[in-house]
Coordinates of C-alpha atoms (C1' of nucleotides) and ligand atoms in Angstrom, one line a residue:
Chain A
M1 CA -151.2 -80.2 174.4
E2 CA -151.6 -78.1 171.3
T3 CA -150.8 -79.7 167.9
I4 CA -149.0 -77.7 165.2
E5 CA -152.1 -77.7 163.2
Q6 CA -154.1 -76.2 166.0
F7 CA -151.3 -73.7 166.6
L8 CA -151.3 -72.5 163.0
E9 CA -155.1 -72.3 163.0
S10 CA -155.0 -70.2 166.1
K11 CA -153.0 -67.7 164.2
N12 CA -155.4 -67.9 161.3
I13 CA -152.9 -69.5 159.0
R14 CA -154.1 -72.3 156.8
V15 CA -152.5 -75.6 157.4
T16 CA -150.7 -76.9 154.4
A17 CA -148.2 -79.8 154.0
M18 CA -145.4 -77.3 153.3
R19 CA -146.1 -75.2 156.3
L20 CA -146.2 -78.1 158.6
L21 CA -142.9 -79.4 157.2
I22 CA -141.2 -76.0 157.5
Y23 CA -142.6 -75.5 161.0
K24 CA -141.2 -78.9 162.1
F25 CA -137.9 -78.1 160.5
L26 CA -137.6 -74.9 162.5
A27 CA -138.6 -76.6 165.7
E28 CA -136.0 -79.3 165.2
N29 CA -133.3 -76.8 164.7
Q30 CA -132.2 -75.0 167.8
V31 CA -130.1 -72.7 165.7
A32 CA -131.3 -69.9 163.5
V33 CA -131.6 -70.9 159.8
T34 CA -131.2 -69.2 156.5
L35 CA -133.6 -69.5 153.6
S36 CA -130.9 -71.5 151.9
D37 CA -130.8 -73.9 154.9
I38 CA -134.5 -74.5 154.4
E39 CA -134.0 -74.8 150.7
N40 CA -131.4 -77.5 151.2
A41 CA -133.7 -79.4 153.6
F42 CA -136.6 -79.3 151.1
E43 CA -135.0 -79.6 147.7
K44 CA -138.3 -80.5 146.0
A45 CA -140.0 -77.4 147.1
D46 CA -139.7 -74.1 145.3
R47 CA -137.6 -71.4 146.9
T48 CA -140.4 -68.9 146.6
T49 CA -142.8 -71.0 148.5
L50 CA -140.3 -71.5 151.3
Y51 CA -139.7 -67.8 151.3
R52 CA -143.3 -66.9 151.4
T53 CA -144.0 -69.5 154.1
I54 CA -141.4 -68.0 156.3
K55 CA -142.7 -64.5 155.6
T56 CA -146.2 -65.7 156.6
F57 CA -144.8 -67.1 159.8
E58 CA -142.9 -63.8 160.4
E59 CA -146.0 -61.7 159.9
N60 CA -147.9 -63.8 162.3
D61 CA -145.2 -63.7 165.0
I62 CA -144.3 -67.4 164.7
V63 CA -140.7 -66.8 163.7
H64 CA -138.5 -63.8 164.2
Q65 CA -135.9 -62.5 161.8
I66 CA -132.3 -62.2 163.0
D67 CA -129.7 -60.0 161.5
D68 CA -126.4 -61.4 162.8
G69 CA -124.2 -59.3 160.7
T70 CA -123.3 -62.0 158.2
G71 CA -125.5 -60.3 155.6
I72 CA -127.8 -63.3 155.3
T73 CA -131.1 -63.1 157.1
K74 CA -131.8 -65.9 159.6
Y75 CA -135.0 -67.0 161.2
A76 CA -135.9 -68.8 164.3
L77 CA -139.1 -69.8 166.0
C78 CA -140.3 -67.4 168.6
E79 CA -140.5 -68.7 172.1
K80 CA -143.9 -69.9 173.3
G81 CA -144.6 -67.0 175.6
C82 CA -143.0 -64.3 173.5
N83 CA -145.0 -61.2 172.9
C84 CA -143.7 -60.2 169.5
E85 CA -147.0 -58.5 168.8
I86 CA -146.5 -56.1 171.6
E87 CA -142.8 -55.7 172.2
T88 CA -140.0 -56.6 170.0
D89 CA -137.8 -59.6 170.5
L90 CA -135.8 -58.8 173.6
H91 CA -133.4 -61.6 173.9
L92 CA -129.9 -61.5 172.5
H93 CA -128.4 -63.5 169.7
F94 CA -125.0 -65.1 169.6
H95 CA -123.1 -65.7 166.4
C96 CA -120.2 -68.1 166.4
N97 CA -117.2 -66.9 164.4
N98 CA -116.0 -70.5 164.1
C99 CA -119.0 -72.7 163.1
N100 CA -121.0 -69.7 161.8
E101 CA -124.1 -70.7 163.6
T102 CA -126.4 -68.2 165.2
I103 CA -128.5 -69.1 168.2
C104 CA -131.1 -67.4 170.3
L105 CA -130.1 -66.8 173.9
T106 CA -133.7 -66.5 174.9
E107 CA -132.8 -66.6 178.6
H108 CA -130.6 -63.5 178.1
K109 CA -132.7 -60.4 177.9
I110 CA -131.2 -57.3 176.5
P111 CA -130.4 -54.8 179.2
Q112 CA -132.0 -51.4 179.3
I113 CA -129.9 -49.1 177.1
K114 CA -129.7 -45.4 177.9
V115 CA -129.9 -43.1 174.9
P116 CA -129.3 -39.3 174.9
D117 CA -132.0 -36.8 175.6
G118 CA -134.3 -36.3 172.7
F119 CA -133.8 -39.8 171.5
V120 CA -136.6 -42.4 171.9
S121 CA -135.6 -46.0 172.0
E122 CA -138.2 -48.3 170.4
N123 CA -136.2 -51.5 170.1
V124 CA -132.7 -52.9 170.3
N125 CA -130.8 -55.4 168.2
L126 CA -127.9 -57.0 170.1
V127 CA -125.7 -59.6 168.6
V128 CA -122.7 -61.0 170.4
K129 CA -120.0 -62.6 168.3
G130 CA -117.4 -65.0 169.5
I131 CA -117.1 -68.7 170.0
C132 CA -120.0 -70.9 170.9
D133 CA -120.1 -73.6 173.6
K134 CA -119.8 -76.4 171.1
C135 CA -116.7 -74.8 169.4
S136 CA -115.0 -73.6 172.6
G137 CA -115.6 -76.7 174.6
Q138 CA -113.4 -79.8 174.4
Chain B
M1 CA -103.3 -29.1 164.1
E2 CA -102.9 -32.0 161.8
T3 CA -104.1 -31.7 158.2
I4 CA -106.1 -34.4 156.5
E5 CA -103.1 -34.9 154.2
Q6 CA -100.8 -35.5 157.2
F7 CA -103.4 -37.7 158.8
L8 CA -103.6 -40.0 155.7
E9 CA -99.9 -40.1 155.4
S10 CA -99.6 -41.1 159.0
K11 CA -101.7 -44.1 158.1
N12 CA -99.5 -44.8 155.1
I13 CA -102.2 -44.0 152.7
R14 CA -101.4 -42.0 149.6
V15 CA -103.1 -38.7 149.4
T16 CA -105.3 -38.4 146.3
A17 CA -107.9 -35.9 145.3
M18 CA -110.6 -38.6 145.6
R19 CA -109.5 -39.7 149.0
L20 CA -109.4 -36.1 150.3
L21 CA -112.9 -35.4 149.0
I22 CA -114.4 -38.6 150.5
Y23 CA -112.7 -38.0 153.8
K24 CA -114.1 -34.4 153.9
F25 CA -117.5 -35.7 153.0
L26 CA -117.4 -38.2 155.8
A27 CA -116.2 -35.5 158.2
E28 CA -119.0 -33.1 157.2
N29 CA -121.6 -35.8 157.8
Q30 CA -122.3 -36.5 161.4
V31 CA -124.4 -39.4 160.3
A32 CA -123.3 -42.7 158.9
V33 CA -123.4 -42.9 155.1
T34 CA -124.0 -45.6 152.6
L35 CA -122.0 -46.2 149.5
S36 CA -124.9 -44.8 147.6
D37 CA -124.8 -41.6 149.6
I38 CA -121.2 -41.2 148.6
E39 CA -122.1 -42.0 145.1
N40 CA -124.8 -39.4 145.0
A41 CA -122.4 -36.8 146.4
F42 CA -119.7 -37.6 143.8
E43 CA -121.6 -38.4 140.6
K44 CA -118.6 -38.0 138.5
A45 CA -116.6 -40.6 140.2
D46 CA -116.9 -44.3 139.6
R47 CA -118.6 -46.4 142.2
T48 CA -115.7 -48.8 142.4
T49 CA -113.3 -46.1 143.2
L50 CA -115.6 -44.9 146.0
Y51 CA -116.0 -48.4 147.2
R52 CA -112.3 -49.1 147.2
T53 CA -111.6 -45.8 148.9
I54 CA -113.9 -46.6 151.7
K55 CA -112.5 -50.1 152.0
T56 CA -109.0 -48.6 152.2
F57 CA -110.2 -46.3 155.0
E58 CA -111.8 -49.2 156.7
E59 CA -108.7 -51.4 156.6
N60 CA -106.7 -48.6 158.1
D61 CA -109.1 -47.8 160.9
I62 CA -110.2 -44.5 159.5
V63 CA -113.8 -45.5 159.1
H64 CA -115.8 -48.2 160.7
Q65 CA -118.6 -50.2 159.2
I66 CA -122.1 -50.1 160.7
D67 CA -124.7 -52.8 160.3
D68 CA -127.8 -51.1 161.5
G69 CA -130.2 -53.8 160.3
T70 CA -131.4 -52.0 157.2
G71 CA -129.4 -54.4 155.1
I72 CA -127.2 -51.7 153.7
T73 CA -123.8 -51.2 155.0
K74 CA -123.0 -47.8 156.4
Y75 CA -119.8 -46.1 157.3
A76 CA -118.7 -43.4 159.6
L77 CA -115.4 -41.9 160.6
C78 CA -113.8 -43.3 163.7
E79 CA -113.4 -41.0 166.6
K80 CA -110.0 -39.4 167.1
G81 CA -108.9 -41.5 170.0
C82 CA -110.6 -44.8 169.0
N83 CA -108.5 -47.9 169.1
C84 CA -110.0 -49.9 166.3
E85 CA -106.8 -51.7 165.8
I86 CA -106.9 -53.2 169.3
E87 CA -110.5 -53.5 170.3
T88 CA -113.6 -53.4 168.1
D89 CA -115.8 -50.4 168.0
L90 CA -117.4 -50.2 171.4
H91 CA -119.9 -47.4 171.1
L92 CA -123.5 -47.9 170.2
H93 CA -125.4 -46.9 167.1
F94 CA -128.8 -45.4 166.8
H95 CA -131.0 -45.9 163.8
C96 CA -134.0 -43.5 163.4
N97 CA -137.1 -45.3 162.2
N98 CA -138.4 -42.0 161.0
C99 CA -135.7 -40.3 159.0
N100 CA -133.7 -43.5 158.4
E101 CA -130.5 -41.9 159.6
T102 CA -128.0 -43.8 161.6
I103 CA -125.6 -42.1 164.0
C104 CA -122.7 -43.0 166.2
L105 CA -123.4 -42.5 169.8
T106 CA -119.7 -42.3 170.6
E107 CA -120.3 -41.3 174.1
H108 CA -122.4 -44.3 174.8
K109 CA -120.2 -47.4 175.3
I110 CA -121.7 -50.8 175.0
P111 CA -122.2 -52.4 178.4
Q112 CA -120.6 -55.6 179.3
I113 CA -122.9 -58.4 178.1
K114 CA -123.0 -61.7 179.9
V115 CA -123.0 -64.9 177.9
P116 CA -123.7 -68.4 179.1
D117 CA -120.9 -70.7 180.2
G118 CA -118.9 -72.1 177.4
F119 CA -119.5 -69.1 175.2
V120 CA -116.7 -66.6 174.5
S121 CA -117.7 -63.1 173.6
E122 CA -115.3 -61.5 171.1
N123 CA -117.3 -58.5 170.0
V124 CA -120.8 -57.0 170.2
N125 CA -123.0 -55.2 167.8
L126 CA -125.6 -53.1 169.4
V127 CA -128.1 -51.0 167.5
V128 CA -130.9 -49.1 169.1
K129 CA -133.8 -48.2 166.9
G130 CA -136.3 -45.5 167.5
I131 CA -136.8 -41.8 166.9
C132 CA -133.8 -39.5 166.8
D133 CA -133.6 -36.1 168.5
K134 CA -134.2 -34.2 165.3
C135 CA -137.4 -36.2 164.6
S136 CA -138.7 -36.4 168.1
G137 CA -137.9 -32.8 169.0
Q138 CA -140.0 -29.8 168.1
Chain C
dC1 C1' -86.5 -40.2 131.4
dA2 C1' -87.6 -44.9 132.0
dA3 C1' -89.3 -48.5 135.0
dT4 C1' -92.4 -49.6 138.5
dA5 C1' -96.2 -49.5 141.4
dA6 C1' -100.5 -47.8 142.9
dA7 C1' -105.1 -45.7 141.9
dT8 C1' -108.9 -45.3 139.0
dG9 C1' -112.6 -46.7 135.6
dC10 C1' -115.4 -49.9 133.1
dA11 C1' -117.5 -54.2 132.6
dC12 C1' -119.0 -58.1 134.6
dT13 C1' -120.3 -61.3 138.2
dT14 C1' -122.4 -63.2 142.3
dC15 C1' -125.6 -63.5 145.9
dC16 C1' -129.7 -62.8 148.2
dA17 C1' -134.2 -60.7 148.5
dT18 C1' -138.4 -59.8 146.2
dT19 C1' -142.2 -59.6 142.8
dG20 C1' -145.5 -60.7 138.6
dC21 C1' -148.1 -63.8 136.8
dA22 C1' -149.9 -68.3 135.6
dT23 C1' -151.6 -72.6 137.6
dA24 C1' -152.9 -75.9 141.1
dG25 C1' -155.4 -76.7 145.1
dA26 C1' -158.6 -75.7 148.7
dT27 C1' -163.0 -73.4 150.5
dA28 C1' -167.2 -71.5 150.2
dT29 C1' -171.7 -70.9 147.8
dT30 C1' -175.6 -72.3 145.4
Chain D
dA1 C1' -172.1 -82.0 143.2
dA2 C1' -170.9 -78.3 140.3
dT3 C1' -169.4 -73.7 140.2
dA4 C1' -167.4 -69.6 141.7
dT5 C1' -163.9 -67.7 144.7
dC6 C1' -159.9 -67.4 147.1
dT7 C1' -155.3 -69.0 148.6
dA8 C1' -151.0 -71.4 148.0
dT9 C1' -147.6 -72.9 145.0
dG10 C1' -144.2 -72.8 141.1
dC11 C1' -141.6 -70.6 137.5
dA12 C1' -139.4 -66.8 135.6
dA13 C1' -137.7 -62.5 136.0
dT14 C1' -136.1 -58.4 138.5
dG15 C1' -133.5 -55.4 141.6
dG16 C1' -130.0 -54.0 144.8
dA17 C1' -125.9 -54.2 146.8
dA18 C1' -121.2 -56.2 147.3
dG19 C1' -117.3 -57.7 145.1
dT20 C1' -113.7 -58.9 141.2
dG21 C1' -110.7 -58.9 136.7
dC22 C1' -108.5 -56.3 133.8
dA23 C1' -107.0 -52.3 131.1
dT24 C1' -105.7 -47.6 131.7
dT25 C1' -104.2 -43.6 133.9
dT26 C1' -101.6 -41.4 137.4
dA27 C1' -98.1 -41.1 140.7
dT28 C1' -93.5 -42.6 142.6
dT29 C1' -88.9 -44.2 142.4
dG30 C1' -84.3 -45.0 140.6
Ligands
MN1 MN1 -134.0 -65.1 168.7
MN2 MN1 -120.0 -45.7 165.1
ZN3 ZN1 -119.6 -72.5 167.0
ZN4 ZN1 -134.7 -39.2 162.7

DNA sequence: CAATAAATGCACTTCCATTGCATAGATATT
DNA sequence: AATATCTATGCAATGGAAGTGCATTTATTG
């Protein structure tokens, strides 16, 4: 069982208190979070530090960015076995129009999309909007 | 053959010089344009007017908004027969990582996307990124 | 023509993302 | 251990795009 410390070191990222806290925060949240969400969770920390921490994570394929169409960038931990380095994030994202939460549907891979002749598809962003299970359920 | 004037009137939009110019500009461009693109094309006009014109078009299903992941909203004319009022834009969009242009692939409809139980899909945003025909071709 | 309504232009605001630079903290080197 | 070196953090400022309030111009109506 790999600790977070070991995991970060394996990515050649220095272990700091802040990074551990933010990593744990992301791990606790099953939904994608905004920078403001992180900011609210760590009011003592500076916004820039949080921003740069998440960028460091992103550059090292620890988190992936999600553009769910709200205009605010969201972030979520990559799955364990994900190969962000090689291929881009292939699962789809769901944005709830009711509670405004965005979640990774990591089980749901994006289908192969046909593009016209002459076009080369490199990656695909697929966001489904609607009502999430928590909001639709009773 | 319907003129632009008649078309705007059919949508209960007053015909103004500015609106005609912007409509023509959109019709000339086969690619999706940003507000800045329009601004550059009409340097004499005020940004707010351009902004509000495009919003008016959007509200009346003359143009649709495209979020291609660049962070900058783009707009394109709706197809003639499109039923924006009823269903959301169902075709996919292609963003070229080389020339940065985004185009509507109106022929390519978005496939039915399965979502997990409890989730309700209301609409889907699908953007394929890669290399466009102009950039890949020789 | 007067009264009314809509479109335009200017200024300003808000929100989020991003950067420069100074400082604190950690690592490496002697 | 002391110093030099590098990295992470914090603060302040910037930039870009979207959006709004209000005055003015322009069009429409009676
Ligand atoms: Mn995801
Ligand atoms: Mn389109
Ligand atoms: Zn919900
Ligand atoms: Zn291209």
